[in-house]
Amino acid sequence: METNTSFSEIVAKIVTSNKIVIHRHANPDPDALGSQAGLAEAIKNSFPNKQVRLVGSSVGDLTWINQPEEVPDDFYDDALVIVTDTADTPRISDARFDKGNYLIKIDHHPNDDAYGDLYYVNTDASSCSEMIVDLINASEGQLKLDTEAARVLYAGIIGDTGRFLYNATTQHTFNVAAQLVGFGFDHSEVSQNLNEISLNQAKLQSVVYDQLQFDGDGAAHIMITLDMLQKLGVADDQVNSVVSTPGRLREVLLWSIYVEKEDGTYRVHFRSKGPIINGIAKAHHGGGHPLASGGKAVDQTEINQIVSEMKTAGAAYSMGQ
Ligand code: MN
Ligand code: MN
């Protein structure tokens, strides 16, 4: 836990603000959208006279969680800005996040960039959506959940935990999920929405299984080129659906995925079932959670370097077991 504030201070700030804009990260996942929309919905439900807006770039296939709103620049005058699920300022979607009169960060990634007048970071939380439920529960009835808030927050939790698969899932996570399911939304439909992929995404999955490179010591990697994406008709923001795919293989302990970008560099996804990999991500223009991080590689030389570092981490982990 790293914080310079308390949930009650954040609630007090919300209570005294008439205009509130909520931001999240670019390339949003269900947790970014769920924490953003869940907080907005709880505020609107509890304070119908407040003006609450959601901003951010395209949400891809996730329009069933929330859709960004057009917000004019002058809305930011005297507005409270809250950013959810976003570790550092370059990742915040919509650069106007600093145009309000007060800025609050609520997040569960390591607090390498402690931006905001107030920040509340809990790296033990499974998801930022879980933290939003904690914030609402700590508000002594000032913020109230409703069925829609519960639905999107549940989507965020099952998104970040891989439907309770990953080890960041705790007893508290299940308690929060049970509280949300109690609101009576169709939780099975939420899970189906997250489970379904397009036929083209399924073909990309088969490419991942077919072309995955095994590097030894449990490490594996794959390159996803622009050419592959074009041939399959898969948009760049739909690649997220294969990031966890190598982890389904018993032989794979940790893996990295290199997604070619238009400028010739690569977005790198780091994942692990045990070895800590966020140090490697940090050394390559990124960072994130201990077992799920992102970074960048400028060229093939840097890719080779990362592949070798992942293999070393796999070997060190296996030695220690
Ligand atoms: Mn996220
Ligand atoms: Mn998250």
Short mmCIF file of C-alpha atoms and ligand atoms in Angstrom, two decimals:
data_model
loop_
_atom_site.label_atom_id
_atom_site.label_comp_id
_atom_site.label_asym_id
_atom_site.label_seq_id
_atom_site.Cartn_x
_atom_site.Cartn_y
_atom_site.Cartn_z
CA MET A 1 0.00 0.00 0.00
CA GLU A 2 1.37 3.40 -0.95
CA THR A 3 -0.79 6.41 -0.39
CA ASN A 4 -0.67 10.04 0.73
CA THR A 5 -4.38 10.07 1.49
CA SER A 6 -7.27 7.99 2.78
CA PHE A 7 -10.50 6.77 1.19
CA SER A 8 -12.41 9.21 3.42
CA GLU A 9 -10.37 12.17 2.12
CA ILE A 10 -11.05 11.06 -1.50
CA VAL A 11 -14.77 10.69 -0.74
CA ALA A 12 -14.79 14.18 0.84
CA LYS A 13 -13.19 15.58 -2.31
CA ILE A 14 -15.87 13.89 -4.47
CA VAL A 15 -18.68 15.14 -2.18
CA THR A 16 -17.51 18.77 -2.45
CA SER A 17 -16.94 18.76 -6.25
CA ASN A 18 -19.76 19.60 -8.65
CA LYS A 19 -17.85 18.69 -11.82
CA ILE A 20 -15.86 15.47 -12.01
CA VAL A 21 -13.95 14.02 -14.99
CA ILE A 22 -12.70 10.44 -14.81
CA HIS A 23 -9.76 9.33 -16.97
CA ARG A 24 -8.12 5.89 -17.50
CA HIS A 25 -5.28 4.50 -19.61
CA ALA A 26 -5.00 4.27 -23.42
CA ASN A 27 -5.67 0.86 -25.06
CA PRO A 28 -8.15 0.23 -22.25
CA ASP A 29 -8.77 -3.21 -20.78
CA PRO A 30 -11.91 -4.19 -18.85
CA ASP A 31 -10.39 -3.01 -15.55
CA ALA A 32 -9.58 0.47 -16.89
CA LEU A 33 -13.12 0.84 -18.24
CA GLY A 34 -14.84 -0.89 -15.33
CA SER A 35 -13.10 1.16 -12.63
CA GLN A 36 -13.74 4.37 -14.58
CA ALA A 37 -17.42 3.67 -15.32
CA GLY A 38 -18.12 2.03 -11.96
CA LEU A 39 -16.87 5.07 -10.05
CA ALA A 40 -18.79 7.43 -12.36
CA GLU A 41 -22.01 5.44 -11.99
CA ALA A 42 -21.73 5.29 -8.18
CA ILE A 43 -21.20 9.07 -8.01
CA LYS A 44 -24.13 9.78 -10.36
CA ASN A 45 -26.33 7.31 -8.46
CA SER A 46 -25.50 8.97 -5.13
CA PHE A 47 -25.39 12.62 -6.27
CA PRO A 48 -27.77 13.12 -9.23
CA ASN A 49 -26.95 16.84 -9.40
CA LYS A 50 -23.24 16.40 -9.97
CA GLN A 51 -21.88 16.51 -13.53
CA VAL A 52 -19.71 13.43 -14.12
CA ARG A 53 -17.89 12.72 -17.41
CA LEU A 54 -15.84 9.79 -18.75
CA VAL A 55 -13.07 10.51 -21.23
CA GLY A 56 -10.52 8.50 -23.20
CA SER A 57 -9.52 7.03 -26.54
CA SER A 58 -11.38 4.29 -28.44
CA VAL A 59 -12.50 1.30 -26.36
CA GLY A 60 -12.29 -1.24 -29.22
CA ASP A 61 -14.60 -4.23 -28.62
CA LEU A 62 -15.41 -3.16 -25.06
CA THR A 63 -18.31 -0.78 -25.79
CA TRP A 64 -20.48 -3.02 -23.56
CA ILE A 65 -18.54 -1.70 -20.53
CA ASN A 66 -18.49 2.01 -21.34
CA GLN A 67 -18.07 4.56 -24.09
CA PRO A 68 -16.05 7.78 -23.83
CA GLU A 69 -17.92 11.10 -23.80
CA GLU A 70 -17.12 14.36 -25.58
CA VAL A 71 -15.97 16.82 -22.94
CA PRO A 72 -15.32 20.48 -23.88
CA ASP A 73 -12.12 22.08 -22.55
CA ASP A 74 -14.00 24.53 -20.33
CA PHE A 75 -15.61 21.65 -18.43
CA TYR A 76 -12.21 21.24 -16.75
CA ASP A 77 -12.45 24.68 -15.10
CA ASP A 78 -12.90 23.97 -11.38
CA ALA A 79 -13.32 20.25 -12.07
CA LEU A 80 -12.04 17.36 -9.96
CA VAL A 81 -10.09 14.90 -12.14
CA ILE A 82 -9.73 11.27 -11.06
CA VAL A 83 -7.52 8.80 -12.97
CA THR A 84 -8.08 5.07 -12.48
CA ASP A 85 -5.90 2.02 -13.31
CA THR A 86 -3.04 4.09 -14.80
CA ALA A 87 0.51 3.89 -13.41
CA ASP A 88 2.11 6.84 -15.14
CA THR A 89 1.10 10.10 -16.81
CA PRO A 90 2.22 9.20 -20.39
CA ARG A 91 -0.32 6.33 -20.35
CA ILE A 92 -3.25 8.52 -19.25
CA SER A 93 -5.72 8.77 -22.11
CA ASP A 94 -6.65 12.37 -22.91
CA ALA A 95 -3.80 14.71 -22.06
CA ARG A 96 -6.16 17.22 -20.42
CA PHE A 97 -6.02 15.26 -17.14
CA ASP A 98 -3.99 18.13 -15.60
CA LYS A 99 -6.45 20.84 -16.64
CA GLY A 100 -8.77 20.46 -13.64
CA ASN A 101 -8.28 22.16 -10.29
CA TYR A 102 -7.50 18.92 -8.42
CA LEU A 103 -6.06 15.55 -9.48
CA ILE A 104 -6.46 12.16 -7.78
CA LYS A 105 -4.79 8.88 -8.80
CA ILE A 106 -6.42 5.56 -7.80
CA ASP A 107 -4.41 2.54 -8.97
CA HIS A 108 -3.00 -0.91 -8.22
CA HIS A 109 0.25 -0.83 -10.26
CA PRO A 110 3.61 -0.09 -8.57
CA ASN A 111 3.66 3.64 -7.79
CA ASP A 112 6.71 4.56 -9.90
CA ASP A 113 5.05 7.82 -10.95
CA ALA A 114 3.26 9.29 -7.91
CA TYR A 115 1.28 11.86 -9.88
CA GLY A 116 -1.69 13.81 -8.58
CA ASP A 117 -2.45 15.99 -5.57
CA LEU A 118 -3.63 12.79 -3.90
CA TYR A 119 -2.73 9.23 -4.82
CA TYR A 120 -4.06 5.97 -3.43
CA VAL A 121 -2.15 2.91 -4.66
CA ASN A 122 -2.77 -0.62 -3.43
CA THR A 123 -0.57 -3.15 -5.25
CA ASP A 124 -2.26 -5.94 -3.26
CA ALA A 125 -5.59 -5.27 -4.98
CA SER A 126 -6.49 -7.66 -7.81
CA SER A 127 -7.71 -4.76 -9.89
CA CYS A 128 -8.52 -1.07 -9.71
CA SER A 129 -12.19 -2.07 -9.90
CA GLU A 130 -11.80 -3.96 -6.60
CA MET A 131 -10.33 -0.74 -5.10
CA ILE A 132 -13.31 1.29 -6.30
CA VAL A 133 -15.62 -1.11 -4.43
CA ASP A 134 -13.39 -0.69 -1.34
CA LEU A 135 -13.65 3.11 -1.72
CA ILE A 136 -17.45 2.93 -2.00
CA ASN A 137 -17.69 0.56 0.98
CA ALA A 138 -15.51 2.92 3.03
CA SER A 139 -17.71 5.94 2.22
CA GLU A 140 -20.24 5.20 5.00
CA GLY A 141 -23.14 5.30 2.58
CA GLN A 142 -22.17 8.52 0.82
CA LEU A 143 -21.35 6.61 -2.38
CA LYS A 144 -23.80 3.88 -3.33
CA LEU A 145 -23.49 1.03 -5.81
CA ASP A 146 -26.31 0.19 -8.18
CA THR A 147 -26.78 -2.68 -10.63
CA GLU A 148 -24.96 -0.94 -13.50
CA ALA A 149 -21.99 0.07 -11.32
CA ALA A 150 -21.82 -3.50 -10.00
CA ARG A 151 -21.89 -4.94 -13.55
CA VAL A 152 -18.97 -2.88 -14.88
CA LEU A 153 -16.88 -3.26 -11.70
CA TYR A 154 -17.39 -7.03 -11.88
CA ALA A 155 -16.23 -6.91 -15.52
CA GLY A 156 -13.06 -5.10 -14.38
CA ILE A 157 -12.33 -7.66 -11.68
CA ILE A 158 -12.77 -10.71 -13.87
CA GLY A 159 -10.83 -8.98 -16.65
CA ASP A 160 -7.73 -8.35 -14.52
CA THR A 161 -7.88 -11.69 -12.66
CA GLY A 162 -8.48 -13.77 -15.81
CA ARG A 163 -11.76 -14.86 -14.21
CA PHE A 164 -10.03 -15.55 -10.85
CA LEU A 165 -7.15 -17.47 -12.47
CA TYR A 166 -4.18 -15.26 -11.53
CA ASN A 167 -2.57 -15.21 -8.10
CA ALA A 168 -3.52 -11.56 -7.41
CA THR A 169 -6.98 -13.03 -6.71
CA THR A 170 -7.54 -13.06 -2.93
CA GLN A 171 -10.31 -14.00 -0.51
CA HIS A 172 -11.15 -10.29 -0.47
CA THR A 173 -11.50 -10.37 -4.27
CA PHE A 174 -14.10 -13.14 -3.99
CA ASN A 175 -15.94 -11.27 -1.22
CA VAL A 176 -16.10 -8.13 -3.37
CA ALA A 177 -17.21 -10.17 -6.41
CA ALA A 178 -19.96 -11.80 -4.33
CA GLN A 179 -21.13 -8.39 -3.12
CA LEU A 180 -21.34 -7.19 -6.73
CA VAL A 181 -23.13 -10.31 -8.03
CA GLY A 182 -25.71 -9.66 -5.28
CA PHE A 183 -26.96 -6.68 -7.32
CA GLY A 184 -28.50 -9.13 -9.77
CA PHE A 185 -26.92 -8.23 -13.13
CA ASP A 186 -26.29 -11.11 -15.55
CA HIS A 187 -22.76 -12.14 -14.45
CA SER A 188 -22.71 -15.02 -16.91
CA GLU A 189 -23.26 -12.59 -19.78
CA VAL A 190 -20.32 -10.49 -18.55
CA SER A 191 -18.09 -13.60 -18.53
CA GLN A 192 -19.33 -14.62 -21.99
CA ASN A 193 -18.54 -11.15 -23.32
CA LEU A 194 -14.96 -11.49 -22.05
CA ASN A 195 -14.59 -15.08 -23.23
CA GLU A 196 -15.76 -14.55 -26.80
CA ILE A 197 -13.32 -13.69 -29.59
CA SER A 198 -13.78 -13.12 -33.29
CA LEU A 199 -12.92 -15.83 -35.81
CA ASN A 200 -9.94 -13.74 -36.92
CA GLN A 201 -8.72 -13.51 -33.33
CA ALA A 202 -9.07 -17.30 -33.08
CA LYS A 203 -6.89 -17.64 -36.19
CA LEU A 204 -4.31 -15.38 -34.53
CA GLN A 205 -4.40 -17.70 -31.51
CA SER A 206 -3.62 -20.65 -33.74
CA VAL A 207 -0.68 -18.72 -35.18
CA VAL A 208 0.56 -18.10 -31.63
CA TYR A 209 0.41 -21.83 -30.79
CA ASP A 210 1.95 -22.75 -34.13
CA GLN A 211 4.84 -20.28 -34.12
CA LEU A 212 5.65 -19.93 -30.42
CA GLN A 213 9.42 -20.15 -29.88
CA PHE A 214 10.58 -22.20 -26.87
CA ASP A 215 13.75 -20.64 -25.48
CA GLY A 216 14.46 -23.10 -22.65
CA ASP A 217 14.05 -22.78 -18.84
CA GLY A 218 10.28 -22.34 -19.30
CA ALA A 219 10.67 -19.17 -21.39
CA ALA A 220 8.85 -18.69 -24.69
CA HIS A 221 8.26 -15.81 -27.08
CA ILE A 222 6.56 -14.90 -30.33
CA MET A 223 6.64 -12.02 -32.80
CA ILE A 224 3.38 -10.69 -34.17
CA THR A 225 4.17 -8.69 -37.30
CA LEU A 226 2.07 -6.07 -39.07
CA ASP A 227 1.99 -8.43 -42.03
CA MET A 228 0.42 -11.21 -39.91
CA LEU A 229 -2.22 -8.82 -38.53
CA GLN A 230 -3.07 -7.52 -42.00
CA LYS A 231 -3.45 -11.04 -43.44
CA LEU A 232 -5.75 -12.09 -40.57
CA GLY A 233 -7.70 -8.83 -40.52
CA VAL A 234 -6.96 -8.32 -36.82
CA ALA A 235 -6.71 -4.74 -35.54
CA ASP A 236 -3.80 -3.81 -33.29
CA ASP A 237 -6.10 -3.30 -30.27
CA GLN A 238 -7.50 -6.84 -30.65
CA VAL A 239 -4.08 -8.43 -30.10
CA ASN A 240 -4.76 -8.28 -26.34
CA SER A 241 -6.90 -11.40 -26.74
CA VAL A 242 -3.78 -13.56 -27.34
CA VAL A 243 -1.50 -12.13 -24.65
CA SER A 244 -2.44 -14.87 -22.17
CA THR A 245 -2.53 -17.65 -24.79
CA PRO A 246 1.04 -19.07 -24.32
CA GLY A 247 0.36 -19.43 -20.58
CA ARG A 248 -2.17 -22.17 -21.29
CA LEU A 249 0.73 -24.43 -22.27
CA ARG A 250 2.09 -26.58 -19.41
CA GLU A 251 5.61 -26.19 -20.87
CA VAL A 252 5.54 -22.39 -20.57
CA LEU A 253 6.50 -20.64 -17.31
CA LEU A 254 7.08 -17.10 -18.60
CA TRP A 255 6.67 -15.50 -22.00
CA SER A 256 7.02 -12.33 -24.04
CA ILE A 257 5.07 -11.20 -27.09
CA TYR A 258 6.47 -8.65 -29.57
CA VAL A 259 3.85 -6.73 -31.53
CA GLU A 260 5.27 -4.78 -34.47
CA LYS A 261 4.13 -1.15 -34.72
CA GLU A 262 3.83 1.14 -37.75
CA ASP A 263 7.06 2.95 -36.80
CA GLY A 264 9.05 -0.31 -36.91
CA THR A 265 9.41 -0.65 -33.11
CA TYR A 266 7.67 -3.31 -31.00
CA ARG A 267 5.21 -3.25 -28.13
CA VAL A 268 6.22 -5.97 -25.67
CA HIS A 269 3.88 -7.93 -23.40
CA PHE A 270 5.58 -9.74 -20.49
CA ARG A 271 3.70 -12.47 -18.60
CA SER A 272 4.72 -15.05 -16.01
CA LYS A 273 3.33 -17.83 -13.84
CA GLY A 274 6.04 -17.38 -11.18
CA PRO A 275 9.29 -15.54 -12.03
CA ILE A 276 9.08 -11.79 -11.37
CA ILE A 277 9.30 -10.03 -14.74
CA ASN A 278 8.47 -6.34 -14.10
CA GLY A 279 12.18 -5.55 -13.56
CA ILE A 280 12.87 -6.70 -17.13
CA ALA A 281 9.92 -4.63 -18.39
CA LYS A 282 11.22 -1.59 -16.51
CA ALA A 283 14.66 -1.97 -18.14
CA HIS A 284 12.93 -1.91 -21.54
CA HIS A 285 10.86 1.31 -21.46
CA GLY A 286 7.99 -0.13 -19.45
CA GLY A 287 6.88 -1.66 -16.17
CA GLY A 288 3.81 -3.01 -14.46
CA HIS A 289 2.80 -5.82 -12.13
CA PRO A 290 5.26 -8.50 -10.94
CA LEU A 291 3.73 -11.14 -13.26
CA ALA A 292 2.13 -8.97 -15.97
CA SER A 293 3.96 -6.03 -17.51
CA GLY A 294 4.43 -4.09 -20.72
CA GLY A 295 7.37 -2.44 -22.45
CA LYS A 296 8.94 -1.55 -25.78
CA ALA A 297 11.73 -2.89 -28.00
CA VAL A 298 13.28 -0.60 -30.58
CA ASP A 299 14.74 -3.34 -32.82
CA GLN A 300 15.62 -7.02 -33.21
CA THR A 301 18.77 -6.57 -31.10
CA GLU A 302 16.70 -5.43 -28.13
CA ILE A 303 14.24 -8.30 -28.69
CA ASN A 304 17.14 -10.79 -28.55
CA GLN A 305 18.32 -9.12 -25.35
CA ILE A 306 14.87 -9.40 -23.71
CA VAL A 307 14.46 -13.04 -24.81
CA SER A 308 17.77 -13.83 -23.14
CA GLU A 309 16.81 -11.96 -19.93
CA MET A 310 13.50 -13.84 -19.73
CA LYS A 311 15.32 -17.18 -20.11
CA THR A 312 17.72 -16.18 -17.31
CA ALA A 313 14.77 -15.27 -15.05
CA GLY A 314 13.17 -18.65 -15.78
CA ALA A 315 16.38 -20.50 -14.92
CA ALA A 316 16.91 -18.53 -11.68
CA TYR A 317 13.34 -19.23 -10.60
CA SER A 318 13.57 -22.95 -11.32
CA MET A 319 16.87 -23.14 -9.33
CA GLY A 320 15.11 -21.57 -6.35
CA GLN A 321 12.15 -23.94 -6.35
MN MN B 1 -5.52 -1.84 -17.06
MN MN B 2 -5.88 -3.01 -13.66
#
